[in-house]
Short mmCIF file of C-alpha atoms in Angstrom, two decimals:
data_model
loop_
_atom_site.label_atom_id
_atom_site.label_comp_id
_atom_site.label_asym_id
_atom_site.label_seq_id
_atom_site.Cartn_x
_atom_site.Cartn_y
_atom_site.Cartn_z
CA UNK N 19 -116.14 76.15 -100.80
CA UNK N 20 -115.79 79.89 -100.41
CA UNK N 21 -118.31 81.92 -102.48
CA UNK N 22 -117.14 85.38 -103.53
CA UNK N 23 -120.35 87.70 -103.84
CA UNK N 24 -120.38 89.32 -107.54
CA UNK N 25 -122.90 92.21 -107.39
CA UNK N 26 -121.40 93.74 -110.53
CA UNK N 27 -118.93 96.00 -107.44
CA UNK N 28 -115.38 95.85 -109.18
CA UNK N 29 -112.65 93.48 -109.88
CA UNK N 30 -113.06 89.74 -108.15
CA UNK N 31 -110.30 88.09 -110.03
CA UNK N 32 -107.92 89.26 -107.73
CA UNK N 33 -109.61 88.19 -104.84
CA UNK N 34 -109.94 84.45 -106.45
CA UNK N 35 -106.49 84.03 -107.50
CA UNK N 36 -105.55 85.06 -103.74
CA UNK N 37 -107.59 81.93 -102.69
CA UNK N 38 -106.28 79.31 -105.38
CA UNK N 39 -103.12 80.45 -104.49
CA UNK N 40 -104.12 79.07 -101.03
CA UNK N 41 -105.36 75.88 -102.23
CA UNK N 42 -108.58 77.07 -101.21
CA UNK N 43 -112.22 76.08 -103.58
CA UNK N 44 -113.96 78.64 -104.77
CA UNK N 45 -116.64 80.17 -106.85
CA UNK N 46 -117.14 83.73 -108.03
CA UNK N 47 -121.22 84.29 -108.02
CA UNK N 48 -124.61 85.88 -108.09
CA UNK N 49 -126.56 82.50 -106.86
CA UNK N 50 -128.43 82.93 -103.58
CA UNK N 51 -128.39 79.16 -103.52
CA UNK N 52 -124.80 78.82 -104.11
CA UNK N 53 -123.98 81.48 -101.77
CA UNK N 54 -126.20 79.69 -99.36
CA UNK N 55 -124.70 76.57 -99.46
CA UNK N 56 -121.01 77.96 -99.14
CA UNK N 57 -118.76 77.24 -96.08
CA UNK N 58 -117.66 80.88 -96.20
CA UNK N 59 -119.01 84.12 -97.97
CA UNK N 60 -116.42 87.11 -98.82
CA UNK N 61 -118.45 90.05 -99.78
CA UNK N 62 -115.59 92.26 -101.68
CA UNK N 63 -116.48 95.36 -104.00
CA UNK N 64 -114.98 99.06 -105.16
CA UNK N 65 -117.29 101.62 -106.42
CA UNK N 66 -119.97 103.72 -104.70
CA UNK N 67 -122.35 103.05 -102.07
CA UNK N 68 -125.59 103.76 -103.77
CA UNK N 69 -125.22 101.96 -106.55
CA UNK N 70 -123.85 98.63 -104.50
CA UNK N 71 -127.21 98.96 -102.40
CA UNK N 72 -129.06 99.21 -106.34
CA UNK N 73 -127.24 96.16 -107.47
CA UNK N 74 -127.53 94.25 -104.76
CA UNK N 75 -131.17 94.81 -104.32
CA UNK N 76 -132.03 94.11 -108.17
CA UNK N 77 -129.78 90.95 -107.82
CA UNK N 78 -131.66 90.25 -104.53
CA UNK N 79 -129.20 89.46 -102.82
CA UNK N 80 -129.74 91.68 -99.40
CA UNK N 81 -131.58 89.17 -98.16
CA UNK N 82 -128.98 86.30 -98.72
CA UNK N 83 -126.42 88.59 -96.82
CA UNK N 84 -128.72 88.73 -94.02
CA UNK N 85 -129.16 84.86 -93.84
CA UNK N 86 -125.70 84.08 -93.91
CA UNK N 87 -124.73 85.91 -91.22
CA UNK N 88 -127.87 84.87 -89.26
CA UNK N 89 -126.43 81.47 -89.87
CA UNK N 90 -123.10 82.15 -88.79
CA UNK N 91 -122.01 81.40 -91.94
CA UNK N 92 -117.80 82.82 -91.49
CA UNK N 93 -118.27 86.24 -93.61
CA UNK N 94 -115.84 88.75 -94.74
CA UNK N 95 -116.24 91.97 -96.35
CA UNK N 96 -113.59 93.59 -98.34
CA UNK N 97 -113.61 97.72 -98.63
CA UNK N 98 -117.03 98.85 -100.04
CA UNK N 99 -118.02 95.05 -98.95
CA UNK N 100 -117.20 95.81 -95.87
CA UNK N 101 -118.71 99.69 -96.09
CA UNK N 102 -122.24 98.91 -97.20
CA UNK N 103 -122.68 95.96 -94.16
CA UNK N 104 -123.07 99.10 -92.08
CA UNK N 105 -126.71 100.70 -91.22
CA UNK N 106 -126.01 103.99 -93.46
CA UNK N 107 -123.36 105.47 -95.57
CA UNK N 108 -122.29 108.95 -96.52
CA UNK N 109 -121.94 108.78 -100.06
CA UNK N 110 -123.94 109.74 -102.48
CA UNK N 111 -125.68 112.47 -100.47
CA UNK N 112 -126.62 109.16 -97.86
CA UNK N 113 -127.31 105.89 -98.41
CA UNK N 114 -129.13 103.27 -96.22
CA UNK N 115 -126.89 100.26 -96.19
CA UNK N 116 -127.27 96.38 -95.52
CA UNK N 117 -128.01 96.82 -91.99
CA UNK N 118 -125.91 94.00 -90.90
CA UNK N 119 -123.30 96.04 -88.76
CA UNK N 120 -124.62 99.02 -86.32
CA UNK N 121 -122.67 101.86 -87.30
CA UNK N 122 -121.95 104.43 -90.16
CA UNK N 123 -120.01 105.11 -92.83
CA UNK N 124 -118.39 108.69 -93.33
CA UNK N 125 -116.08 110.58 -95.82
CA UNK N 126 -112.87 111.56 -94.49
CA UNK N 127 -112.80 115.24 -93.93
CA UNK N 128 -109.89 116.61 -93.63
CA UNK N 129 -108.92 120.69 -92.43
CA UNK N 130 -105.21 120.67 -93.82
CA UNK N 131 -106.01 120.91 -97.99
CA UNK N 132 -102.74 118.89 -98.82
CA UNK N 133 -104.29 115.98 -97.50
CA UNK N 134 -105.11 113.53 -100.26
CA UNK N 135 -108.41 111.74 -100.39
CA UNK N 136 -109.06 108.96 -101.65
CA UNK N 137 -106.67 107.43 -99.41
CA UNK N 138 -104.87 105.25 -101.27
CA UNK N 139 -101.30 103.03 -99.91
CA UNK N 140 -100.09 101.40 -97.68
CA UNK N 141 -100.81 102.18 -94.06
CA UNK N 142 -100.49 100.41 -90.77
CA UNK N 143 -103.27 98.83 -88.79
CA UNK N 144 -102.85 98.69 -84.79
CA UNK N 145 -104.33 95.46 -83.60
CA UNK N 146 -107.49 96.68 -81.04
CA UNK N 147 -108.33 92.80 -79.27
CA UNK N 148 -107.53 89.63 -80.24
CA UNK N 149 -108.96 87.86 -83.42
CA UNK N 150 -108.71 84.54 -85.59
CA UNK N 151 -108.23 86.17 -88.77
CA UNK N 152 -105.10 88.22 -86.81
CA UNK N 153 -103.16 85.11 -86.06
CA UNK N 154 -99.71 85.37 -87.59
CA UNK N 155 -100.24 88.99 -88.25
CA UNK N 156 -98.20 91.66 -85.88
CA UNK N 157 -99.38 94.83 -84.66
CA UNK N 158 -98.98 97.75 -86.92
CA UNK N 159 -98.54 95.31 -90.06
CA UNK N 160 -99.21 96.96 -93.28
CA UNK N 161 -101.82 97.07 -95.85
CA UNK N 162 -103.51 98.63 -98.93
CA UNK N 163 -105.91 100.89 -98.86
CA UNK N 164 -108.17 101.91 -101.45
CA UNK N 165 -110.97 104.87 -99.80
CA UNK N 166 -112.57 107.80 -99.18
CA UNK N 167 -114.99 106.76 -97.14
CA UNK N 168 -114.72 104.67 -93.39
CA UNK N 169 -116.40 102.66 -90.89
CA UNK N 170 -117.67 104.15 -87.71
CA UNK N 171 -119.18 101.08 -86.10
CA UNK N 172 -121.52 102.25 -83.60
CA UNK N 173 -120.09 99.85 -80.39
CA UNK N 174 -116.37 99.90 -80.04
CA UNK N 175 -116.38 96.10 -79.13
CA UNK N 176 -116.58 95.94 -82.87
CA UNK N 177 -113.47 97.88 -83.54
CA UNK N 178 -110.61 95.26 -84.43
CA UNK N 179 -108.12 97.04 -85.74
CA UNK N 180 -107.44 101.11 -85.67
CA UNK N 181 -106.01 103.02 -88.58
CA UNK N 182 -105.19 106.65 -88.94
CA UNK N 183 -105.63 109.11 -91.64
CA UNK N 184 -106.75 112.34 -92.99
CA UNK N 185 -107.08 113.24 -89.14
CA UNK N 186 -109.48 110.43 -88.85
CA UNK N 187 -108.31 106.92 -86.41
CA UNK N 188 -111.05 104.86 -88.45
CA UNK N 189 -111.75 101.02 -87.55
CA UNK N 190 -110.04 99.11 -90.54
CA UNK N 191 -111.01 95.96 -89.25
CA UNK N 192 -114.77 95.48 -87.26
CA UNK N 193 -115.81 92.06 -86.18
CA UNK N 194 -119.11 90.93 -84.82
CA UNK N 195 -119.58 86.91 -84.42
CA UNK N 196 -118.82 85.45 -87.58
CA UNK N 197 -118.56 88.59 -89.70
CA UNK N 198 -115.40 90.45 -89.99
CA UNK N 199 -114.87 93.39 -92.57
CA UNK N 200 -111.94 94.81 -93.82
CA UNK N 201 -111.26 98.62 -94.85
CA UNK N 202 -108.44 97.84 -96.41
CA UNK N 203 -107.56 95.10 -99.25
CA UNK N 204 -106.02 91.92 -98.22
CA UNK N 205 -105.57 90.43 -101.65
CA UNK N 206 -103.68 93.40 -102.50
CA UNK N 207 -101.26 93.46 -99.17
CA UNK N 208 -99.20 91.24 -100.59
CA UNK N 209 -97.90 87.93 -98.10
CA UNK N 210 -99.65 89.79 -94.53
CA UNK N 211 -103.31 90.14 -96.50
CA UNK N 212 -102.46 86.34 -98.15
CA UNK N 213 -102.28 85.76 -93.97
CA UNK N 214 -105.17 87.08 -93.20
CA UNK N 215 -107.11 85.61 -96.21
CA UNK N 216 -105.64 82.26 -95.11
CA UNK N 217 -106.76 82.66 -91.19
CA UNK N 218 -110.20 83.53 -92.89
CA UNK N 219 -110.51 80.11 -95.20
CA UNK N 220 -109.90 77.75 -91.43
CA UNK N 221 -112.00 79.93 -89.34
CA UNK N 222 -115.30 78.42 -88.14
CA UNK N 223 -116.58 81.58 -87.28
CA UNK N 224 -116.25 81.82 -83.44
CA UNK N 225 -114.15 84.30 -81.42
CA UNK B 20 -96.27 107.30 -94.02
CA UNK B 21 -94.76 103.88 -95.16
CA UNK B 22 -92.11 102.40 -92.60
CA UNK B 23 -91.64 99.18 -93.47
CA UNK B 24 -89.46 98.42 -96.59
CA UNK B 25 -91.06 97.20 -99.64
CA UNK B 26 -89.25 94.96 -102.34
CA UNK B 27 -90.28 95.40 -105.83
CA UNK B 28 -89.59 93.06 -108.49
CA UNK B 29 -89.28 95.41 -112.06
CA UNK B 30 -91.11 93.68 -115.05
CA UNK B 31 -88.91 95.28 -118.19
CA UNK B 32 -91.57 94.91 -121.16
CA UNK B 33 -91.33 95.09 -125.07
CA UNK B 34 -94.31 94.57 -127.53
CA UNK B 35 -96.39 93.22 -124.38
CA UNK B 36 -93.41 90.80 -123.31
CA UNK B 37 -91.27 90.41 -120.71
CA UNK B 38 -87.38 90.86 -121.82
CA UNK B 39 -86.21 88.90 -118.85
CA UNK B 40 -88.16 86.18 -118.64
CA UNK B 41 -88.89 84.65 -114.59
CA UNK B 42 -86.17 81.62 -114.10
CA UNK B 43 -86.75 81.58 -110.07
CA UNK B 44 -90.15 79.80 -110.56
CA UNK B 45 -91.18 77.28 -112.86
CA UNK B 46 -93.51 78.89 -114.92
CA UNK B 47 -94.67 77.47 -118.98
CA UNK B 48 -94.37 80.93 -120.36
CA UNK B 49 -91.43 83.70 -118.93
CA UNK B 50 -91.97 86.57 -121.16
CA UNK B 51 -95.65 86.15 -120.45
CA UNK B 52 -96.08 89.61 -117.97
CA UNK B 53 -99.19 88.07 -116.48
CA UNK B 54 -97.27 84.57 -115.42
CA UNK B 55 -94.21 86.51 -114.10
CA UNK B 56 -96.64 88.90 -112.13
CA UNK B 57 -98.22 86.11 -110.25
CA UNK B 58 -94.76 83.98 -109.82
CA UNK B 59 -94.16 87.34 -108.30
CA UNK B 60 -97.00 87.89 -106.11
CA UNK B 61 -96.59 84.24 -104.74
CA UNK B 62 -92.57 84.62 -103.70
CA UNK B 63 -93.84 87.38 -101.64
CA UNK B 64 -93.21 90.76 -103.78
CA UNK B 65 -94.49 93.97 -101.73
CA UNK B 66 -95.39 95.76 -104.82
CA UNK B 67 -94.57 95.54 -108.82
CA UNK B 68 -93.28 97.42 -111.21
CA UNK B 69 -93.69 97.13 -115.34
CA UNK B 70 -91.88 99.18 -117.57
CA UNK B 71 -92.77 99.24 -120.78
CA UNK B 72 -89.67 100.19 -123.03
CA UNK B 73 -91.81 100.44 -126.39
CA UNK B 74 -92.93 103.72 -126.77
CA UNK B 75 -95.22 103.31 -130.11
CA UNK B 76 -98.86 103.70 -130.47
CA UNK B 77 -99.17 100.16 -131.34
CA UNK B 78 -97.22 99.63 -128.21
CA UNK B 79 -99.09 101.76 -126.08
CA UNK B 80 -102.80 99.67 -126.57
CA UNK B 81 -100.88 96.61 -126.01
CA UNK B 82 -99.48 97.89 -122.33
CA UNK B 83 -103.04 98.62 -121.43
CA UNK B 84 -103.81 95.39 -122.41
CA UNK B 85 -101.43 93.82 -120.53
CA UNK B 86 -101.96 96.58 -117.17
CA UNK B 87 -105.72 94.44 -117.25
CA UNK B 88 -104.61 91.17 -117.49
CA UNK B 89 -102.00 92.05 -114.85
CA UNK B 90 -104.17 93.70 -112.23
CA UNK B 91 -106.92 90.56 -112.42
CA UNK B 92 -103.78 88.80 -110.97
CA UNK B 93 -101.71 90.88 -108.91
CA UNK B 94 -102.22 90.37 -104.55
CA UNK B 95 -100.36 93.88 -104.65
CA UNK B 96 -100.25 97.71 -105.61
CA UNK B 97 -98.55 97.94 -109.11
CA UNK B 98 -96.90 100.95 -110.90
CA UNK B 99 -96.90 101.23 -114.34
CA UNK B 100 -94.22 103.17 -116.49
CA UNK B 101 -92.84 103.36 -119.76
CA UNK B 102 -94.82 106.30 -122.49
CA UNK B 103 -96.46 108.60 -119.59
CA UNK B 104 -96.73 111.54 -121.71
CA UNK B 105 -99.64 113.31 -120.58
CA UNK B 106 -102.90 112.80 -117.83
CA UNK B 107 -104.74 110.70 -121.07
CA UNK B 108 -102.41 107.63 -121.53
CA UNK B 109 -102.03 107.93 -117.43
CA UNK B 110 -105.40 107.98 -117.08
CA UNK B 111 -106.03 104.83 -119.76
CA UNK B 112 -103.51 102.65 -117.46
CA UNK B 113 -104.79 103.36 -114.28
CA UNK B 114 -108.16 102.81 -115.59
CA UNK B 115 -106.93 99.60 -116.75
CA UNK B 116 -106.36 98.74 -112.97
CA UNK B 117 -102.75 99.84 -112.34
CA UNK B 118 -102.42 101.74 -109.08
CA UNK B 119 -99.82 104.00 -109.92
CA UNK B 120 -98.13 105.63 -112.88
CA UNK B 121 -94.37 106.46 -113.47
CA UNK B 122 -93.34 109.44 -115.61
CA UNK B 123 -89.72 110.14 -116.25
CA UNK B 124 -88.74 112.33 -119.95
CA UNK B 125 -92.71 113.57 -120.44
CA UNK B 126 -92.11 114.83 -116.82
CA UNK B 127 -88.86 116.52 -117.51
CA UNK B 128 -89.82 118.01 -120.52
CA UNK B 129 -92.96 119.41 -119.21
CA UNK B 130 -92.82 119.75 -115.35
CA UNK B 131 -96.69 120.91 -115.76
CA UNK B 132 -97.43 117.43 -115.97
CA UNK B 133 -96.37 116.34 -112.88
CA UNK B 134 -98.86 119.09 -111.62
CA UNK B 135 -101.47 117.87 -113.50
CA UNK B 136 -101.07 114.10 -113.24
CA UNK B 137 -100.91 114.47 -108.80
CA UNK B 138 -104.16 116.90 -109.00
CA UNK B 139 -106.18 114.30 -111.15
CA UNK B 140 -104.94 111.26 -109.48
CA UNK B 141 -103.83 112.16 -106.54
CA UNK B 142 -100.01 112.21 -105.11
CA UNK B 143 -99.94 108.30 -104.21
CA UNK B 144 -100.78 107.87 -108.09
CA UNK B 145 -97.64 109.19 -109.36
CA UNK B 146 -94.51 108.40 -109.11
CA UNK B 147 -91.31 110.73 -110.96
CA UNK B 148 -88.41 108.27 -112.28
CA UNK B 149 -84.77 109.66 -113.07
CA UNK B 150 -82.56 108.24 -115.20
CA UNK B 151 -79.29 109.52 -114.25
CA UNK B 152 -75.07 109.40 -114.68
CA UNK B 153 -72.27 110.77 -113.14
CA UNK B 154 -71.23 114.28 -114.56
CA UNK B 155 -68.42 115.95 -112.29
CA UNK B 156 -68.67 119.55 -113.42
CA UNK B 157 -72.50 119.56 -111.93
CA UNK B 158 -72.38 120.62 -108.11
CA UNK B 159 -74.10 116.87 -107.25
CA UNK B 160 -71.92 115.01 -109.77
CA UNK B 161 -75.33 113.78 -111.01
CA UNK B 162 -76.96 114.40 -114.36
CA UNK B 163 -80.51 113.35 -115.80
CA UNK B 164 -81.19 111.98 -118.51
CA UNK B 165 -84.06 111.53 -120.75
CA UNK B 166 -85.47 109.54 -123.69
CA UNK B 167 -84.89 105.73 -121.97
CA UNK B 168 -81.32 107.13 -120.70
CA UNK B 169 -79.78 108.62 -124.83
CA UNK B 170 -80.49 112.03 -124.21
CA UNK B 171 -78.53 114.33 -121.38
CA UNK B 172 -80.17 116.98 -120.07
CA UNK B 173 -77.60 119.23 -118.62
CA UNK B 174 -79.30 119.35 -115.49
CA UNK B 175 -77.97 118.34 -111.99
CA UNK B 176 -80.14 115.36 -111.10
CA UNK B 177 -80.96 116.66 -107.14
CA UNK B 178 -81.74 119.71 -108.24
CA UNK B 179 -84.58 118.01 -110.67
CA UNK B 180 -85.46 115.30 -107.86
CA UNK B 181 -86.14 118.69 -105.31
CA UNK B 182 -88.37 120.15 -108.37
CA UNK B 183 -90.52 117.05 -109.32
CA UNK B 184 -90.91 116.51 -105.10
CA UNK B 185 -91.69 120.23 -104.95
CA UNK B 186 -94.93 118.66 -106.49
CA UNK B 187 -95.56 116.80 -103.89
CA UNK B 188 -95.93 113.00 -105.78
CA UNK B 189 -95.72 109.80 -104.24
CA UNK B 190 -92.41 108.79 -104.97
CA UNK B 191 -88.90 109.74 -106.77
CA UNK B 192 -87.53 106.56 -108.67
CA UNK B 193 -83.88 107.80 -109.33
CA UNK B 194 -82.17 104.78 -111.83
CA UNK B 195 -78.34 105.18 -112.04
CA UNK B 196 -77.37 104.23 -116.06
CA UNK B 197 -73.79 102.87 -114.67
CA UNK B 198 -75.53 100.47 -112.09
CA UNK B 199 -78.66 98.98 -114.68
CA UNK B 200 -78.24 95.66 -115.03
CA UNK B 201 -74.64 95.93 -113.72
CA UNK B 202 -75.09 94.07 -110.79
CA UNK B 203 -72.43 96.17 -109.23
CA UNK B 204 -74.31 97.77 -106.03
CA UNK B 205 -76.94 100.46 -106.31
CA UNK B 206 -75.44 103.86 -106.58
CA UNK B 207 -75.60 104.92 -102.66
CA UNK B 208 -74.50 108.76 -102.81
CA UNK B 209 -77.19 109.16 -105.30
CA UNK B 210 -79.81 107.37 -103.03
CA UNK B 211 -78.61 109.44 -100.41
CA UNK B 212 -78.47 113.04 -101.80
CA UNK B 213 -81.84 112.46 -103.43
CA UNK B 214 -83.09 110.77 -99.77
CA UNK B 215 -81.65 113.87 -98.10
CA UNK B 216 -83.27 116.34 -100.52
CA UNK B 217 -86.73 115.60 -100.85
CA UNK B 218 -89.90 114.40 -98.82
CA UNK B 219 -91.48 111.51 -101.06
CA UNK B 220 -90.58 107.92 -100.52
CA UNK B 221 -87.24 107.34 -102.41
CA UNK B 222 -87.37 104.02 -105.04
CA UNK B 223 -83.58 102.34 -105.06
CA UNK B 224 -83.22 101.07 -108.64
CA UNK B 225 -80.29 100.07 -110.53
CA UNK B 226 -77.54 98.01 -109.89
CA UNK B 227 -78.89 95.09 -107.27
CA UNK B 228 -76.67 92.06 -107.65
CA UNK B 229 -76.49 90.80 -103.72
CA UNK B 230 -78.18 90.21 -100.38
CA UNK B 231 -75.95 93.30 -99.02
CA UNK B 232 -76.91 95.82 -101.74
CA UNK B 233 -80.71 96.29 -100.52
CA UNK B 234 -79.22 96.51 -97.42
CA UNK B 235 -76.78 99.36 -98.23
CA UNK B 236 -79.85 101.20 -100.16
CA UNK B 237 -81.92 100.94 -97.30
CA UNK B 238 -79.13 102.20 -95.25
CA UNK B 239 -78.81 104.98 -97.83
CA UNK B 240 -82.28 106.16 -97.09
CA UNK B 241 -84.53 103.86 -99.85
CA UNK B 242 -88.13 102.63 -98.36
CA UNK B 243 -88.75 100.84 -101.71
CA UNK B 244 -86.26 98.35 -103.28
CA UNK B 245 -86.84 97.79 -107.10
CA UNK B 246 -84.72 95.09 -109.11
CA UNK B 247 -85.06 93.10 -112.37
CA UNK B 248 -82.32 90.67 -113.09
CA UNK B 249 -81.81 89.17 -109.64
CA UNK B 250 -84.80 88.40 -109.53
CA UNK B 251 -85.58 87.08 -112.92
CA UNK B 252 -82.63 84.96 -113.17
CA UNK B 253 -83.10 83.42 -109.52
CA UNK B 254 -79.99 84.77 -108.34
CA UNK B 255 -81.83 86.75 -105.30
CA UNK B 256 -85.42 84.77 -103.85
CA UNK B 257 -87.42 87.43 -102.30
CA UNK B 258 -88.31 85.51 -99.28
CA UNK B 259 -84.20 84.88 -98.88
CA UNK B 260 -83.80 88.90 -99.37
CA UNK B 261 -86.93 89.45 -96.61
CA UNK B 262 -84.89 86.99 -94.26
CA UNK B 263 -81.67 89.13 -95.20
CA UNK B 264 -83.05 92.13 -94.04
CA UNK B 265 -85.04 91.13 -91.05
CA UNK B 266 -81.75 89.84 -89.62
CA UNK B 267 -80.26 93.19 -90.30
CA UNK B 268 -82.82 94.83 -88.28
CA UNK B 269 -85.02 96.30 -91.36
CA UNK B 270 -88.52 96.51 -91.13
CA UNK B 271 -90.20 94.10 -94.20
CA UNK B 272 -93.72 92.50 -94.60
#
């Protein structure tokens, strides 16, 4: 069973259709215990740092994170998922994250004023090292993104994938044992995110 | 920038139903729009389109409705169209989860808007459709039109695609009224003048009936490939059309 972490951060539905389309079990919820007891843990979420870190703290559910990755439970995080994993965070005027990922998160800041931010389309990912999740899935294959904010693990082994805009070559993908994160949306990229959602539901959570 | 081509299946809605209903998949309900968005999804669509062609109040709570129901379900980005008169009923369906609005007579009648709607949302939120028909005596031999494709404008169609880019949105939907629904081949000189004229992504939309027409669009400078009835009557499979294209050397997910 996968268990997809509600902490009140956005829409989930899309995220569980994406694995019942895949024949895959699972459960959208706020249980430590059921989290716990999950084969796999996606950690999804749009919205705002600070008030993630608020939610999942009243929900207490930082600790639970923590476990499952301790345990080498097979984790993925999804856009903010995947931002607030990281030590600290831009937004909101800086916000201490999970802690579970070295590294920051910072706003694009672009000089030219026609560039848009949020980012938000399709854009390519170059492949950085080889990865379970990335079987199936060629170099500079597309995805959606959804952000205004990006990763900036602090070791580059934990760059998997590369992705430029607004100036910035971000990490769109970091890995680190049996966590991998995601700036982008798989279950919105259509039959390569399906791919990579699929590579996540068989992976044990080795490299 | 996008290089790979995208395929997007058109969802043509009335009172919160789909016209056309989905006949490639085997689905209970085919003028249900949140049924035919998943078939969708699962046959391996890029991206969606839903066009709602009631423009009444009544109509418009029931699209954003239907734009929530839809984006619980959809695995991709989804444009939403049909009544975009001003940055409040865009703002109410992309609050409702849609990615991106289209605008097409509120646009025309009020360029401003355009303006206004790519400042609040930002340029990948908006996308300009024209509905347009040969007229020789304009230089292009291109004409919009407005008001679901009864009203003429008068104006040459490029010359309104160059405008509406000049405001630097996402994408320029041009649909050719001869080719809707005629199956006949997308209108390829009007692909290509608009490709040729303006700097946003250019949508191919109207006349799809074979394998070789998204070819020929992409040929004529399209990135994104929008149909309705070959898809919704089975006629074209998207992973068939993917296959199609790949062989011919285009770039698809």
């Amino acid at each position: 069973m996968v268990a997809i972490i509600d902490y009140r951060a956005g829409n989930l539905t899309s995220v569980r259709l994406a694995l019942e389309h895949l024949g895959v079990a699972c459960a959208i919820t706020q249980d430590p215990a059921r989290i716990l007891a999950a084969e796999r843990v996606i950690f999804p979420g749009d919205g705002a740092a600070a008030e993630a870190m608020r939610n999942l703290r009243e929900l207490a559910l930082l600790d639970t994170l923590r476990t499952a990755v301790d345990r080498s439970t097979p984790f993925l995080g999804i856009c903010l998922g995947t931002q607030v994993i990281f030590d600290y965070s831009e937004e909101d005027g800086g916000t201490p994250c999970a802690g579970l990922m070295p590294g920051t998160v910072r706003r694009f800041q672009p000089a030219d004023p026609l560039c848009k931010i949020p980012q938000m389309g399709w854009n390519t990912m170059a492949l950085k090292r080889p990865h379970p999740l990335f079987e199936g899935i060629e170099d500079e294959s597309e995805f959606y993104f959804i952000h205004s904010y990006y990763p900036a693990p602090a070791d580059p082994a934990h760059v998997m994938g590369e992705t430029e805009y607004a100036e910035a070559r971000f990490a769109s993908a970091v890995g680190r044992g049996s966590l991998f994160a995601t700036q982008f949306h798989p279950e919105r990229s259509g039959r390569i995110g399906l791919r990579l959602l699929r590579n996540f539901t068989r992976w044990d959570g080795t490299c | 920038m996008s290089r790979t081509v995208k395929i997007m299946p058109c969802l043509d809605m009335q009172k919160g139903r789909v016209v056309k209903g989905v006949h490639f998949v085997d689905i209970r309900d085919a003028g249900d729009p949140v049924a035919c968005a998943r078939a969708y999804c699962e046959a391996g669509a890029d991206e969606l389109a839903l066009l709602d062609i009631t423009a009444t109040v009544e109509g418009r709570r029931t699209l954003v409705d239907v734009v929530k129901r839809v984006a619980e379900v959809t695995t991709v980005p989804f444009t939403v169209g049909g009544g975009i008169s001003d940055v409040a009923s865009a703002r109410a369906v992309l609050d409702a989860g849609a990615d991106k609005v289209s605008t097409s007579s509120a646009a025309f009648r009020k360029p401003q808007l355009i303006a206004d709607l790519v400042k609040e949302f930002g340029f990948d939120r908006v996308t300009v459709a024209i509905d347009v028909d040969v007229n020789r005596s304009l230089p292009s031999g291109y004409e919009v039109y407005i008001d679901g494709g009864r009203t003429p404008t008068g104006v040459d169609a490029i010359e309104w695609a160059k405008r509406a880019d000049g405001y630097g949105v996402g994408c320029i939907l041009p649909t050719s009224k001869a080719g809707d629904g005629a199956k006949t081949g997308y209108d390829l000189p009007l692909i290509q003048g608009i490709a040729q004229a303006v700097s946003a992504p250019v949508v191919a939309s109207g006349g799809a009936g074979t394998l070789e027409h998204f070819r020929e669009a992409v040929d004529a400078g399209a990135t994104i490939l929008l149909a309705a009835s070959v898809f919704h009557f089975g006629m074209i499979r998207i992973p068939e059309l993917k296959d199609y294209l790949r062989t011919r050397g285009v770039s698809v997910a």
